[in-house]
Structures are given as structure tokens and as C-alpha cells.
């Protein structure tokens, strides 16, 4: 009896150590450890089963030890590649990830070409002030083919016979909020024009220079391009198209020696995300352009709540962009860059749940993580009200029928 108890507590201790270590590893990594975690959890179950079937605890532990020996340990990371003499082109450097990345890569010794929408804007002026003479500012709207061509020609002129080591596709926009049915077609087209077609056009234009140097393509995407975030259909659809294009490109460029990475950041305060005036303008524009019938079915109070939820979510976004900038730098200087980088708190856990848990659990987690709507569309409120009234009338009818039946039965 004592031997059985001892075996039980030893096995429980081993399982606790394995599960605790696996969870700690999952939270500390960017999902690259997910297969190992799954294997460790599987072995935990195996050890527990072996012990419950009467196998000696030491035999179970020996099996576990043999398995752990087969798992390759973490190999020492190779030194980063040199940056001297290498050039990187970054889109969308007026603010946010692009501006901060331009500063970091310039400080690392790269020759940086930073595209901005406004050469006289605050972001461009700050880059000129804090960066070295290696930095070149280029005015470029990625939705304008002529401006892309001009930017390419200017980059070629400065590079001479050299190729381009890195292209960082950062420029993007989120021009809407709200349900898929409520999103205007202009919002869908606007997101696709910038996030997909604009990035596609830039990538195709600069790709020969990247192939020439067997360099890198790094693209800032979004988890909403792979997971159904409520109220982000237009933005998510554009990022989904971008993800598929970049992944296809990754396979096609492998023979050329070009490495392609995608970065999936969590919520950060970039661009217009924390500009409440911008969201107010979007809200008023939506109300003015919705069909009257649709506006009546959903109701202004429903859309007002959505706007307020977006603003509240924007307040919780992280201001420190370091996790994303670190992944951009790693994708450019690592001898073996990752195909996917999960940048920021909670993103790795979210993808782990999305990939390994039932869909119902993933959906519940996503809804609690993002916007938590409480207001129902006006038409649904009316339907529920009518249903309740109908049920109440039916109950009254049933009660009246019962009373009549009792009277008839009593002979009165």
C-alpha cells in the first residue's frame, strides 16, 4: 500500500513538472515549441497510464528519460549577419512600426531607404534629425504605381550595382470598424487597395533587387488575416489575401536563396488606432452612408457601442513597439530567420488555442479577447420582445383553459 502511494506521488510530481515546464515554455516562446509541448503532454499521459496499469514507477520514468534524450536540445544561436554595406527598404515610415524600425536598422548600420507619405511631416523630420546620413527618405504612396516606380529608380541610383538586402512591407491601413454587413464597400476596397494590392505592387517592383542579393522580404501582417476577429471583416480579408500571397512567394523564392518572413503582432498604438477623432469621423461617415433600412434594423445604439468598444480596445493597446521591432531586426540579420514571428503578449497563446483546441473554445477565447458586445441589433430586440409577448399570451391562454376545465369538471 505504501509502495503504491509512493509511486502515485512520484508520478504526480513528474507530471506536474512536465506540465508546468511545458506551459512555461509555451508562454515564453513564439509558438516554435508547440510540437515539443504537444509531445511532452502526450508523454505525461503515457506515464500516468503506465503507472495506473501497474508498471513500476521507475520503468515509467526510464521511458520518459529515454524519450527526452531523443528531443534535440536548444542549439547555440549563430552570430547575426553583418549589416555594413547592406541596404533595406521600408514602407510606411511616417509613424509606428515603420518609423521605429527605420531608426533601429539605421543604428544597426544598415543603409535605410524609408518611404513616407509626407516628406515634410513630423515623422519624416524626426527621422532626418535622429538618423545617420545613410538614411534616405523617399516620398511614396504604395497605391500609386508611378510613385513606386520613381522610388525604385531612386533606390537603384543610390545602390549602383548592389542589390537590396531587405524589403520590409510595413505600410497598411484599417479604415473601418463594424459588422461585415455594415461595412461599406468603399472600406473593403480601401483595405484591399493598400494592404494587398499596394504591398503586392511594391514587392513585385523591388523583388529583382532582393533576388540579386539573395536577401530578405519581411511583411507586417495581422492575426485578423487568419482568425475571425469580430467587426474586422474588411481589414481581415485584405490581410488574409496578403498572407496567402506572401506564403506562396516564400515557396517560389526558396530556389533563389531569398528568405521570406511574416510578422503577426498583437495590438499596438500605431497609425490612427489611438486617434479618437479618426474613429468619430469613421462612425459619422458610416451612419451617413448606410442604407436607411439597414440602419433601422441594426440601430444607432448598436453601432455606437461598437465604436466605443473599439476606442476602449485602442486604449489598452501597447505603446512599446520593441517586440515587433526586434522581430523585424531578427528576420533581417538571423542566418535562419523564422517563417512566422508572433510579436507581442498573448499572440503565441492565441495561436496555440486556435490551432490545438476545439473551434468552440477558440471562438469563445477570441470573442472575450476582442470586442465584447452586449447591445443587440434593434430588429433582434423587437423579435425577442414579440416572442416574449407571444409566450406570455400563450401562458395566459393556457391558464384560462385550465380554469374553464376545472369549472366544467366541478359542474358549475
mmCIF file of C-alpha atoms in Angstrom:
data_model
loop_
_atom_site.group_PDB
_atom_site.id
_atom_site.type_symbol
_atom_site.label_atom_id
_atom_site.label_comp_id
_atom_site.label_asym_id
_atom_site.label_seq_id
_atom_site.Cartn_x
_atom_site.Cartn_y
_atom_site.Cartn_z
ATOM 1 C CA UNK A 1 0.000 0.000 0.000
ATOM 2 C CA UNK A 2 2.805 2.369 0.921
ATOM 3 C CA UNK A 3 4.673 1.410 -2.262
ATOM 4 C CA UNK A 4 1.580 2.234 -4.349
ATOM 5 C CA UNK A 5 1.212 5.608 -2.621
ATOM 6 C CA UNK A 6 4.882 6.368 -3.204
ATOM 7 C CA UNK A 7 4.557 5.501 -6.901
ATOM 8 C CA UNK A 8 1.473 7.689 -7.153
ATOM 9 C CA UNK A 9 3.144 10.743 -5.648
ATOM 10 C CA UNK A 10 6.305 10.280 -7.703
ATOM 11 C CA UNK A 11 4.273 10.074 -10.920
ATOM 12 C CA UNK A 12 2.217 13.103 -9.875
ATOM 13 C CA UNK A 13 5.399 15.060 -9.216
ATOM 14 C CA UNK A 14 6.836 14.115 -12.602
ATOM 15 C CA UNK A 15 3.619 15.060 -14.400
ATOM 16 C CA UNK A 16 3.395 18.383 -12.575
ATOM 17 C CA UNK A 17 6.981 19.210 -13.525
ATOM 18 C CA UNK A 18 6.391 18.320 -17.166
ATOM 19 C CA UNK A 19 3.100 20.198 -17.497
ATOM 20 C CA UNK A 20 4.455 23.235 -15.660
ATOM 21 C CA UNK A 21 7.575 23.294 -17.799
ATOM 22 C CA UNK A 22 5.571 22.866 -20.982
ATOM 23 C CA UNK A 23 3.219 25.748 -20.148
ATOM 24 C CA UNK A 24 6.126 27.961 -19.164
ATOM 25 C CA UNK A 25 7.867 27.152 -22.424
ATOM 26 C CA UNK A 26 4.720 27.851 -24.429
ATOM 27 C CA UNK A 27 4.269 31.274 -22.871
ATOM 28 C CA UNK A 28 7.918 32.183 -23.281
ATOM 29 C CA UNK A 29 8.253 31.289 -26.949
ATOM 30 C CA UNK A 30 6.729 32.306 -30.253
ATOM 31 C CA UNK A 31 4.952 29.004 -30.818
ATOM 32 C CA UNK A 32 8.042 27.307 -32.237
ATOM 33 C CA UNK A 33 7.904 24.960 -29.237
ATOM 34 C CA UNK A 34 4.300 23.899 -29.866
ATOM 35 C CA UNK A 35 5.142 20.449 -31.321
ATOM 36 C CA UNK A 36 7.517 19.748 -28.405
ATOM 37 C CA UNK A 37 4.873 20.859 -25.914
ATOM 38 C CA UNK A 38 2.287 18.579 -27.526
ATOM 39 C CA UNK A 39 4.765 15.689 -27.369
ATOM 40 C CA UNK A 40 5.582 16.370 -23.722
ATOM 41 C CA UNK A 41 1.907 16.437 -22.794
ATOM 42 C CA UNK A 42 1.456 13.159 -24.667
ATOM 43 C CA UNK A 43 4.303 11.588 -22.733
ATOM 44 C CA UNK A 44 2.753 12.877 -19.488
ATOM 45 C CA UNK A 45 -0.428 10.984 -20.280
ATOM 46 C CA UNK A 46 1.636 7.915 -21.212
ATOM 47 C CA UNK A 47 3.499 7.947 -17.891
ATOM 48 C CA UNK A 48 0.239 8.274 -15.992
ATOM 49 C CA UNK A 49 -1.261 5.344 -17.915
ATOM 50 C CA UNK A 50 1.798 3.153 -17.356
ATOM 51 C CA UNK A 51 1.683 3.809 -13.629
ATOM 52 C CA UNK A 52 -2.056 3.159 -13.430
ATOM 53 C CA UNK A 53 -1.620 -0.174 -15.246
ATOM 54 C CA UNK A 54 0.794 -1.378 -12.603
ATOM 55 C CA UNK A 55 4.096 -0.680 -14.309
ATOM 56 C CA UNK A 56 6.803 0.231 -11.813
ATOM 57 C CA UNK A 57 7.246 3.969 -11.498
ATOM 58 C CA UNK A 58 10.957 3.689 -12.207
ATOM 59 C CA UNK A 59 10.234 1.930 -15.507
ATOM 60 C CA UNK A 60 7.837 4.710 -16.498
ATOM 61 C CA UNK A 61 10.413 7.331 -15.568
ATOM 62 C CA UNK A 62 13.058 5.463 -17.557
ATOM 63 C CA UNK A 63 10.788 5.542 -20.598
ATOM 64 C CA UNK A 64 10.301 9.257 -20.130
ATOM 65 C CA UNK A 65 14.038 9.839 -19.792
ATOM 66 C CA UNK A 66 14.719 7.896 -22.997
ATOM 67 C CA UNK A 67 12.154 9.994 -24.833
ATOM 68 C CA UNK A 68 13.633 13.250 -23.526
ATOM 69 C CA UNK A 69 17.073 12.176 -24.738
ATOM 70 C CA UNK A 70 15.660 11.939 -28.248
ATOM 71 C CA UNK A 71 14.405 15.534 -28.172
ATOM 72 C CA UNK A 72 17.133 17.774 -29.616
ATOM 73 C CA UNK A 73 18.351 20.384 -27.170
ATOM 74 C CA UNK A 74 18.468 24.045 -27.955
ATOM 75 C CA UNK A 75 21.455 24.634 -30.212
ATOM 76 C CA UNK A 76 23.578 27.735 -29.683
ATOM 77 C CA UNK A 77 22.355 30.539 -31.946
ATOM 78 C CA UNK A 78 24.647 31.520 -34.794
ATOM 79 C CA UNK A 79 26.040 35.062 -34.750
ATOM 80 C CA UNK A 80 23.925 37.642 -36.635
ATOM 81 C CA UNK A 81 24.827 38.553 -40.181
ATOM 82 C CA UNK A 82 26.827 41.747 -40.761
ATOM 83 C CA UNK A 83 24.877 44.895 -41.647
ATOM 84 C CA UNK A 84 27.652 47.002 -43.140
ATOM 85 C CA UNK A 85 27.127 47.687 -46.822
ATOM 86 C CA UNK A 86 23.625 46.190 -46.823
ATOM 87 C CA UNK A 87 20.542 48.198 -47.748
ATOM 88 C CA UNK A 88 16.945 47.867 -46.571
ATOM 89 C CA UNK A 89 13.803 49.482 -47.990
ATOM 90 C CA UNK A 90 10.915 50.078 -45.530
ATOM 91 C CA UNK A 91 7.403 51.244 -46.425
ATOM 92 C CA UNK A 92 5.139 53.346 -44.210
ATOM 93 C CA UNK A 93 7.744 55.175 -42.111
ATOM 94 C CA UNK A 94 5.680 58.238 -41.188
ATOM 95 C CA UNK A 95 4.900 56.689 -37.796
ATOM 96 C CA UNK A 96 4.518 53.445 -35.850
ATOM 97 C CA UNK A 97 6.445 50.313 -36.729
ATOM 98 C CA UNK A 98 7.953 51.789 -39.890
ATOM 99 C CA UNK A 99 9.452 54.878 -38.275
ATOM 100 C CA UNK A 100 10.796 52.989 -35.263
ATOM 101 C CA UNK A 101 12.201 50.213 -37.473
ATOM 102 C CA UNK A 102 13.973 52.780 -39.671
ATOM 103 C CA UNK A 103 15.664 54.230 -36.582
ATOM 104 C CA UNK A 104 16.665 50.805 -35.242
ATOM 105 C CA UNK A 105 18.027 49.483 -38.554
ATOM 106 C CA UNK A 106 19.926 52.719 -39.167
ATOM 107 C CA UNK A 107 21.510 52.406 -35.708
ATOM 108 C CA UNK A 108 22.467 48.804 -36.560
ATOM 109 C CA UNK A 109 24.468 50.013 -39.576
ATOM 110 C CA UNK A 110 22.069 49.317 -42.423
ATOM 111 C CA UNK A 111 21.656 51.743 -45.289
ATOM 112 C CA UNK A 112 17.958 52.516 -44.905
ATOM 113 C CA UNK A 113 15.537 53.706 -47.581
ATOM 114 C CA UNK A 114 12.442 54.893 -45.725
ATOM 115 C CA UNK A 115 9.285 55.663 -47.683
ATOM 116 C CA UNK A 116 6.842 58.206 -46.245
ATOM 117 C CA UNK A 117 3.603 59.755 -47.430
ATOM 118 C CA UNK A 118 4.677 63.245 -46.389
ATOM 119 C CA UNK A 119 8.289 64.347 -46.669
ATOM 120 C CA UNK A 120 7.512 67.465 -44.630
ATOM 121 C CA UNK A 121 5.582 65.576 -41.930
ATOM 122 C CA UNK A 122 6.615 65.205 -38.301
ATOM 123 C CA UNK A 123 7.716 61.584 -38.742
ATOM 124 C CA UNK A 124 9.970 62.353 -41.698
ATOM 125 C CA UNK A 125 11.524 65.334 -39.924
ATOM 126 C CA UNK A 126 12.271 63.227 -36.846
ATOM 127 C CA UNK A 127 13.949 60.529 -38.930
ATOM 128 C CA UNK A 128 16.138 63.136 -40.600
ATOM 129 C CA UNK A 129 17.050 64.550 -37.213
ATOM 130 C CA UNK A 130 17.959 61.335 -35.364
ATOM 131 C CA UNK A 131 19.261 59.036 -38.095
ATOM 132 C CA UNK A 132 22.641 58.961 -39.820
ATOM 133 C CA UNK A 133 23.477 60.206 -43.269
ATOM 134 C CA UNK A 134 22.953 56.657 -44.565
ATOM 135 C CA UNK A 135 19.168 57.155 -44.306
ATOM 136 C CA UNK A 136 17.330 58.151 -47.474
ATOM 137 C CA UNK A 137 13.762 59.442 -47.235
ATOM 138 C CA UNK A 138 11.538 58.754 -50.240
ATOM 139 C CA UNK A 139 8.016 60.047 -50.789
ATOM 140 C CA UNK A 140 5.817 57.133 -51.896
ATOM 141 C CA UNK A 141 2.156 56.189 -51.757
ATOM 142 C CA UNK A 142 2.028 52.423 -52.237
ATOM 143 C CA UNK A 143 -1.323 52.708 -54.041
ATOM 144 C CA UNK A 144 0.275 54.818 -56.800
ATOM 145 C CA UNK A 145 2.228 52.802 -59.366
ATOM 146 C CA UNK A 146 4.037 55.868 -60.697
ATOM 147 C CA UNK A 147 5.364 56.761 -57.238
ATOM 148 C CA UNK A 148 6.515 53.176 -56.690
ATOM 149 C CA UNK A 149 8.417 53.302 -59.976
ATOM 150 C CA UNK A 150 10.040 56.596 -59.022
ATOM 151 C CA UNK A 151 11.044 55.196 -55.625
ATOM 152 C CA UNK A 152 12.536 52.122 -57.297
ATOM 153 C CA UNK A 153 14.569 54.232 -59.737
ATOM 154 C CA UNK A 154 15.911 56.409 -56.937
ATOM 155 C CA UNK A 155 16.861 53.351 -54.907
ATOM 156 C CA UNK A 156 18.634 51.801 -57.887
ATOM 157 C CA UNK A 157 20.550 55.019 -58.500
ATOM 158 C CA UNK A 158 21.915 55.029 -54.936
ATOM 159 C CA UNK A 159 22.650 51.301 -54.828
ATOM 160 C CA UNK A 160 24.539 51.242 -58.098
ATOM 161 C CA UNK A 161 25.422 47.645 -58.916
ATOM 162 C CA UNK A 162 24.449 46.386 -55.463
ATOM 163 C CA UNK A 163 21.243 44.552 -54.726
ATOM 164 C CA UNK A 164 18.743 45.232 -51.936
ATOM 165 C CA UNK A 165 19.254 43.073 -48.857
ATOM 166 C CA UNK A 166 15.834 43.622 -47.293
ATOM 167 C CA UNK A 167 12.329 44.771 -48.189
ATOM 168 C CA UNK A 168 10.135 45.480 -45.151
ATOM 169 C CA UNK A 169 6.459 45.671 -46.127
ATOM 170 C CA UNK A 170 5.041 47.698 -43.268
ATOM 171 C CA UNK A 171 2.572 50.167 -44.791
ATOM 172 C CA UNK A 172 -1.041 49.283 -44.083
ATOM 173 C CA UNK A 173 -4.357 50.739 -43.028
ATOM 174 C CA UNK A 174 -7.514 49.808 -41.133
ATOM 175 C CA UNK A 175 -10.283 52.047 -42.472
ATOM 176 C CA UNK A 176 -13.349 50.519 -40.901
ATOM 177 C CA UNK A 177 -14.968 49.035 -37.855
ATOM 178 C CA UNK A 178 -18.248 47.208 -37.516
ATOM 179 C CA UNK A 179 -20.074 44.109 -38.658
ATOM 180 C CA UNK A 180 -19.334 42.707 -42.104
ATOM 181 C CA UNK A 181 -22.837 43.626 -43.292
ATOM 182 C CA UNK A 182 -22.443 47.200 -42.064
ATOM 183 C CA UNK A 183 -19.006 47.777 -43.591
ATOM 184 C CA UNK A 184 -19.193 49.950 -46.690
ATOM 185 C CA UNK A 185 -17.877 48.608 -49.982
ATOM 186 C CA UNK A 186 -15.520 51.596 -50.078
ATOM 187 C CA UNK A 187 -13.972 50.261 -46.847
ATOM 188 C CA UNK A 188 -13.437 46.810 -48.325
ATOM 189 C CA UNK A 189 -11.859 48.319 -51.435
ATOM 190 C CA UNK A 190 -9.770 50.750 -49.383
ATOM 191 C CA UNK A 191 -8.265 47.990 -47.259
ATOM 192 C CA UNK A 192 -7.575 45.783 -50.260
ATOM 193 C CA UNK A 193 -6.050 48.660 -52.219
ATOM 194 C CA UNK A 194 -3.485 49.453 -49.532
ATOM 195 C CA UNK A 195 -2.906 46.240 -47.595
ATOM 196 C CA UNK A 196 -2.972 43.827 -50.516
ATOM 197 C CA UNK A 197 -2.602 45.473 -53.928
ATOM 198 C CA UNK A 198 -0.246 48.185 -52.669
ATOM 199 C CA UNK A 199 2.049 45.705 -50.926
ATOM 200 C CA UNK A 200 1.831 43.366 -53.916
ATOM 201 C CA UNK A 201 2.871 46.166 -56.281
ATOM 202 C CA UNK A 202 5.819 47.230 -54.106
ATOM 203 C CA UNK A 203 7.013 43.645 -53.653
ATOM 204 C CA UNK A 204 6.927 42.868 -57.373
ATOM 205 C CA UNK A 205 8.742 46.111 -58.174
ATOM 206 C CA UNK A 206 11.619 45.605 -55.697
ATOM 207 C CA UNK A 207 11.870 41.823 -55.956
ATOM 208 C CA UNK A 208 14.593 41.750 -58.662
ATOM 209 C CA UNK A 209 16.864 43.795 -56.375
ATOM 210 C CA UNK A 210 16.193 41.426 -53.459
ATOM 211 C CA UNK A 211 16.830 38.349 -55.606
ATOM 212 C CA UNK A 212 20.090 39.869 -56.768
ATOM 213 C CA UNK A 213 21.445 39.918 -53.202
ATOM 214 C CA UNK A 214 19.694 36.706 -52.055
ATOM 215 C CA UNK A 215 18.122 38.891 -49.395
ATOM 216 C CA UNK A 216 15.015 39.042 -47.225
ATOM 217 C CA UNK A 217 11.364 40.028 -47.502
ATOM 218 C CA UNK A 218 9.716 40.872 -44.177
ATOM 219 C CA UNK A 219 5.983 41.608 -44.097
ATOM 220 C CA UNK A 220 3.958 43.021 -41.215
ATOM 221 C CA UNK A 221 0.594 41.272 -41.335
ATOM 222 C CA UNK A 222 -2.083 40.680 -38.684
ATOM 223 C CA UNK A 223 -3.681 37.778 -36.789
ATOM 224 C CA UNK A 224 -7.021 39.064 -38.126
ATOM 225 C CA UNK A 225 -5.934 37.760 -41.532
ATOM 226 C CA UNK A 226 -6.164 34.200 -40.196
ATOM 227 C CA UNK A 227 -8.665 34.366 -37.348
ATOM 228 C CA UNK A 228 -12.249 35.713 -37.483
ATOM 229 C CA UNK A 229 -11.973 38.807 -35.303
ATOM 230 C CA UNK A 230 -15.480 40.290 -34.917
ATOM 231 C CA UNK A 231 -16.028 43.638 -36.660
ATOM 232 C CA UNK A 232 -12.794 43.444 -38.702
ATOM 233 C CA UNK A 233 -14.016 41.699 -41.846
ATOM 234 C CA UNK A 234 -12.693 44.258 -44.335
ATOM 235 C CA UNK A 235 -9.286 44.583 -42.707
ATOM 236 C CA UNK A 236 -9.009 40.848 -42.059
ATOM 237 C CA UNK A 237 -9.930 39.929 -45.636
ATOM 238 C CA UNK A 238 -7.169 42.174 -47.011
ATOM 239 C CA UNK A 239 -4.603 40.676 -44.628
ATOM 240 C CA UNK A 240 -5.766 37.146 -45.478
ATOM 241 C CA UNK A 241 -5.102 37.843 -49.156
ATOM 242 C CA UNK A 242 -1.706 39.284 -48.239
ATOM 243 C CA UNK A 243 -0.791 36.246 -46.112
ATOM 244 C CA UNK A 244 -1.567 33.830 -48.925
ATOM 245 C CA UNK A 245 0.456 35.874 -51.419
ATOM 246 C CA UNK A 246 3.466 36.098 -49.091
ATOM 247 C CA UNK A 247 3.351 32.377 -48.255
ATOM 248 C CA UNK A 248 3.174 31.472 -51.935
ATOM 249 C CA UNK A 249 6.084 33.815 -52.624
ATOM 250 C CA UNK A 250 8.073 32.131 -49.859
ATOM 251 C CA UNK A 251 7.922 28.778 -51.637
ATOM 252 C CA UNK A 252 8.693 30.271 -55.035
ATOM 253 C CA UNK A 253 11.720 32.266 -53.846
ATOM 254 C CA UNK A 254 13.387 29.409 -51.977
ATOM 255 C CA UNK A 255 15.454 28.336 -55.028
ATOM 256 C CA UNK A 256 16.665 31.945 -55.354
ATOM 257 C CA UNK A 257 18.015 31.951 -51.803
ATOM 258 C CA UNK A 258 15.574 34.643 -50.659
ATOM 259 C CA UNK A 259 14.144 34.255 -47.130
ATOM 260 C CA UNK A 260 10.550 35.382 -46.561
ATOM 261 C CA UNK A 261 9.130 36.106 -43.097
ATOM 262 C CA UNK A 262 5.727 37.238 -41.842
ATOM 263 C CA UNK A 263 5.273 39.111 -38.562
ATOM 264 C CA UNK A 264 1.969 38.839 -36.699
ATOM 265 C CA UNK A 265 1.859 41.495 -33.959
ATOM 266 C CA UNK A 266 -0.598 41.909 -31.127
ATOM 267 C CA UNK A 267 -2.418 45.223 -30.531
ATOM 268 C CA UNK A 268 -0.150 48.286 -30.551
ATOM 269 C CA UNK A 269 -0.804 52.010 -30.682
ATOM 270 C CA UNK A 270 0.206 52.780 -34.243
ATOM 271 C CA UNK A 271 -1.178 54.956 -37.014
ATOM 272 C CA UNK A 272 -4.765 56.037 -36.368
ATOM 273 C CA UNK A 273 -5.543 53.316 -33.822
ATOM 274 C CA UNK A 274 -5.464 55.707 -30.864
ATOM 275 C CA UNK A 275 -6.826 58.733 -32.715
ATOM 276 C CA UNK A 276 -10.338 59.104 -31.323
ATOM 277 C CA UNK A 277 -11.182 61.904 -33.786
ATOM 278 C CA UNK A 278 -10.452 59.480 -36.604
ATOM 279 C CA UNK A 279 -12.857 56.892 -35.171
ATOM 280 C CA UNK A 280 -15.527 59.597 -34.672
ATOM 281 C CA UNK A 281 -15.173 60.556 -38.318
ATOM 282 C CA UNK A 282 -15.429 56.913 -39.393
ATOM 283 C CA UNK A 283 -18.540 56.470 -37.253
ATOM 284 C CA UNK A 284 -20.308 59.531 -38.693
ATOM 285 C CA UNK A 285 -19.315 58.545 -42.222
ATOM 286 C CA UNK A 286 -20.820 55.102 -41.660
ATOM 287 C CA UNK A 287 -24.125 56.488 -40.353
ATOM 288 C CA UNK A 288 -24.413 58.867 -43.302
ATOM 289 C CA UNK A 289 -23.792 56.210 -45.939
ATOM 290 C CA UNK A 290 -25.694 53.187 -44.630
ATOM 291 C CA UNK A 291 -28.991 52.312 -46.379
ATOM 292 C CA UNK A 292 -31.884 53.561 -44.184
ATOM 293 C CA UNK A 293 -33.389 50.066 -43.906
ATOM 294 C CA UNK A 294 -30.143 48.561 -42.655
ATOM 295 C CA UNK A 295 -29.625 51.423 -40.214
ATOM 296 C CA UNK A 296 -33.127 50.828 -38.846
ATOM 297 C CA UNK A 297 -32.569 47.077 -38.406
ATOM 298 C CA UNK A 298 -29.298 47.470 -36.512
ATOM 299 C CA UNK A 299 -29.980 50.783 -34.771
ATOM 300 C CA UNK A 300 -27.617 53.625 -33.922
ATOM 301 C CA UNK A 301 -27.173 52.369 -30.366
ATOM 302 C CA UNK A 302 -25.704 49.108 -31.705
ATOM 303 C CA UNK A 303 -23.128 50.909 -33.854
ATOM 304 C CA UNK A 304 -22.371 53.406 -31.094
ATOM 305 C CA UNK A 305 -21.454 50.552 -28.774
ATOM 306 C CA UNK A 306 -19.137 49.109 -31.440
ATOM 307 C CA UNK A 307 -17.343 52.432 -31.803
ATOM 308 C CA UNK A 308 -16.945 52.763 -28.031
ATOM 309 C CA UNK A 309 -15.612 49.203 -27.785
ATOM 310 C CA UNK A 310 -13.011 49.935 -30.452
ATOM 311 C CA UNK A 311 -11.942 53.073 -28.624
ATOM 312 C CA UNK A 312 -11.711 51.189 -25.329
ATOM 313 C CA UNK A 313 -9.684 48.430 -27.006
ATOM 314 C CA UNK A 314 -7.342 51.044 -28.514
ATOM 315 C CA UNK A 315 -6.671 52.427 -25.018
ATOM 316 C CA UNK A 316 -5.371 49.028 -23.892
ATOM 317 C CA UNK A 317 -3.008 48.663 -26.870
ATOM 318 C CA UNK A 318 0.717 48.562 -26.092
ATOM 319 C CA UNK A 319 2.822 51.667 -26.690
ATOM 320 C CA UNK A 320 6.222 49.955 -26.551
ATOM 321 C CA UNK A 321 6.864 48.688 -30.087
ATOM 322 C CA UNK A 322 10.078 46.879 -29.130
ATOM 323 C CA UNK A 323 8.769 43.283 -29.580
ATOM 324 C CA UNK A 324 7.797 43.995 -33.190
ATOM 325 C CA UNK A 325 10.968 45.929 -33.988
ATOM 326 C CA UNK A 326 13.059 43.111 -32.520
ATOM 327 C CA UNK A 327 11.401 40.597 -34.844
ATOM 328 C CA UNK A 328 11.986 42.836 -37.872
ATOM 329 C CA UNK A 329 15.674 43.069 -36.989
ATOM 330 C CA UNK A 330 15.935 39.325 -36.358
ATOM 331 C CA UNK A 331 14.294 38.499 -39.687
ATOM 332 C CA UNK A 332 16.925 40.625 -41.438
ATOM 333 C CA UNK A 333 20.105 39.533 -39.632
ATOM 334 C CA UNK A 334 19.417 35.985 -38.475
ATOM 335 C CA UNK A 335 21.200 33.320 -40.552
ATOM 336 C CA UNK A 336 17.997 31.262 -40.336
ATOM 337 C CA UNK A 337 15.051 33.644 -39.868
ATOM 338 C CA UNK A 338 11.686 32.272 -38.821
ATOM 339 C CA UNK A 339 8.903 31.924 -41.348
ATOM 340 C CA UNK A 340 6.451 33.418 -38.833
ATOM 341 C CA UNK A 341 7.065 35.707 -35.893
ATOM 342 C CA UNK A 342 4.467 36.184 -33.146
ATOM 343 C CA UNK A 343 5.270 39.607 -31.718
ATOM 344 C CA UNK A 344 3.734 40.828 -28.500
ATOM 345 C CA UNK A 345 1.990 39.475 -25.410
ATOM 346 C CA UNK A 346 -0.697 36.864 -25.873
ATOM 347 C CA UNK A 347 -0.271 36.227 -29.599
ATOM 348 C CA UNK A 348 1.537 32.904 -29.166
ATOM 349 C CA UNK A 349 -1.081 31.680 -26.689
ATOM 350 C CA UNK A 350 -3.891 32.800 -29.004
ATOM 351 C CA UNK A 351 -2.431 30.835 -31.915
ATOM 352 C CA UNK A 352 -1.842 27.801 -29.719
ATOM 353 C CA UNK A 353 -5.521 27.792 -28.722
ATOM 354 C CA UNK A 354 -6.577 28.437 -32.321
ATOM 355 C CA UNK A 355 -4.500 25.551 -33.700
ATOM 356 C CA UNK A 356 -4.851 22.902 -30.991
ATOM 357 C CA UNK A 357 -8.178 23.487 -29.226
ATOM 358 C CA UNK A 358 -11.725 22.821 -30.457
ATOM 359 C CA UNK A 359 -13.240 25.591 -32.574
ATOM 360 C CA UNK A 360 -15.846 26.367 -29.921
ATOM 361 C CA UNK A 361 -13.094 27.088 -27.374
ATOM 362 C CA UNK A 362 -11.135 29.166 -29.879
ATOM 363 C CA UNK A 363 -14.207 31.233 -30.812
ATOM 364 C CA UNK A 364 -15.052 31.865 -27.172
ATOM 365 C CA UNK A 365 -11.475 32.936 -26.421
ATOM 366 C CA UNK A 366 -11.418 35.264 -29.448
ATOM 367 C CA UNK A 367 -14.687 36.951 -28.538
ATOM 368 C CA UNK A 368 -13.597 37.525 -24.952
ATOM 369 C CA UNK A 369 -10.212 38.782 -26.117
ATOM 370 C CA UNK A 370 -11.557 41.373 -28.551
ATOM 371 C CA UNK A 371 -14.891 43.225 -28.564
ATOM 372 C CA UNK A 372 -17.478 42.067 -26.033
ATOM 373 C CA UNK A 373 -20.790 43.319 -27.438
ATOM 374 C CA UNK A 374 -23.822 43.472 -25.169
ATOM 375 C CA UNK A 375 -26.273 45.537 -27.253
ATOM 376 C CA UNK A 376 -28.388 43.517 -29.689
ATOM 377 C CA UNK A 377 -29.395 44.871 -33.115
ATOM 378 C CA UNK A 378 -32.712 46.684 -32.915
ATOM 379 C CA UNK A 379 -34.522 44.134 -35.125
ATOM 380 C CA UNK A 380 -33.433 41.267 -32.867
ATOM 381 C CA UNK A 381 -34.620 43.170 -29.792
ATOM 382 C CA UNK A 382 -38.056 43.520 -31.393
ATOM 383 C CA UNK A 383 -38.153 39.841 -32.308
ATOM 384 C CA UNK A 384 -37.255 38.848 -28.751
ATOM 385 C CA UNK A 385 -39.865 41.226 -27.383
ATOM 386 C CA UNK A 386 -42.545 39.843 -29.693
ATOM 387 C CA UNK A 387 -41.526 36.298 -28.775
ATOM 388 C CA UNK A 388 -41.794 37.086 -25.071
ATOM 389 C CA UNK A 389 -45.219 38.688 -25.572
ATOM 390 C CA UNK A 390 -46.350 35.675 -27.570
ATOM 391 C CA UNK A 391 -45.157 33.320 -24.841
ATOM 392 C CA UNK A 392 -46.922 35.455 -22.238
ATOM 393 C CA UNK A 393 -50.187 35.363 -24.235
ATOM 394 C CA UNK A 394 -49.882 31.610 -24.648
ATOM 395 C CA UNK A 395 -49.379 31.217 -20.898
ATOM 396 C CA UNK A 396 -52.459 33.352 -20.221
ATOM 397 C CA UNK A 397 -54.468 31.272 -22.701
ATOM 398 C CA UNK A 398 -53.283 28.069 -21.064
ATOM 399 C CA UNK A 399 -54.273 29.364 -17.631
ATOM 400 C CA UNK A 400 -57.723 30.373 -18.892
ATOM 401 C CA UNK A 401 -58.190 26.937 -20.484
ATOM 402 C CA UNK A 402 -57.232 25.238 -17.201
ATOM 403 C CA UNK A 403 -59.697 27.387 -15.218
ATOM 404 C CA UNK A 404 -62.536 26.599 -17.637
ATOM 405 C CA UNK A 405 -61.712 22.903 -17.466
ATOM 406 C CA UNK A 406 -61.858 22.971 -13.680
ATOM 407 C CA UNK A 407 -65.228 24.728 -13.720
ATOM 408 C CA UNK A 408 -66.665 22.194 -16.162
ATOM 409 C CA UNK A 409 -65.337 19.354 -14.056
ATOM 410 C CA UNK A 410 -66.975 20.776 -10.906
ATOM 411 C CA UNK A 411 -70.295 21.145 -12.721
ATOM 412 C CA UNK A 412 -70.613 24.877 -12.090
#
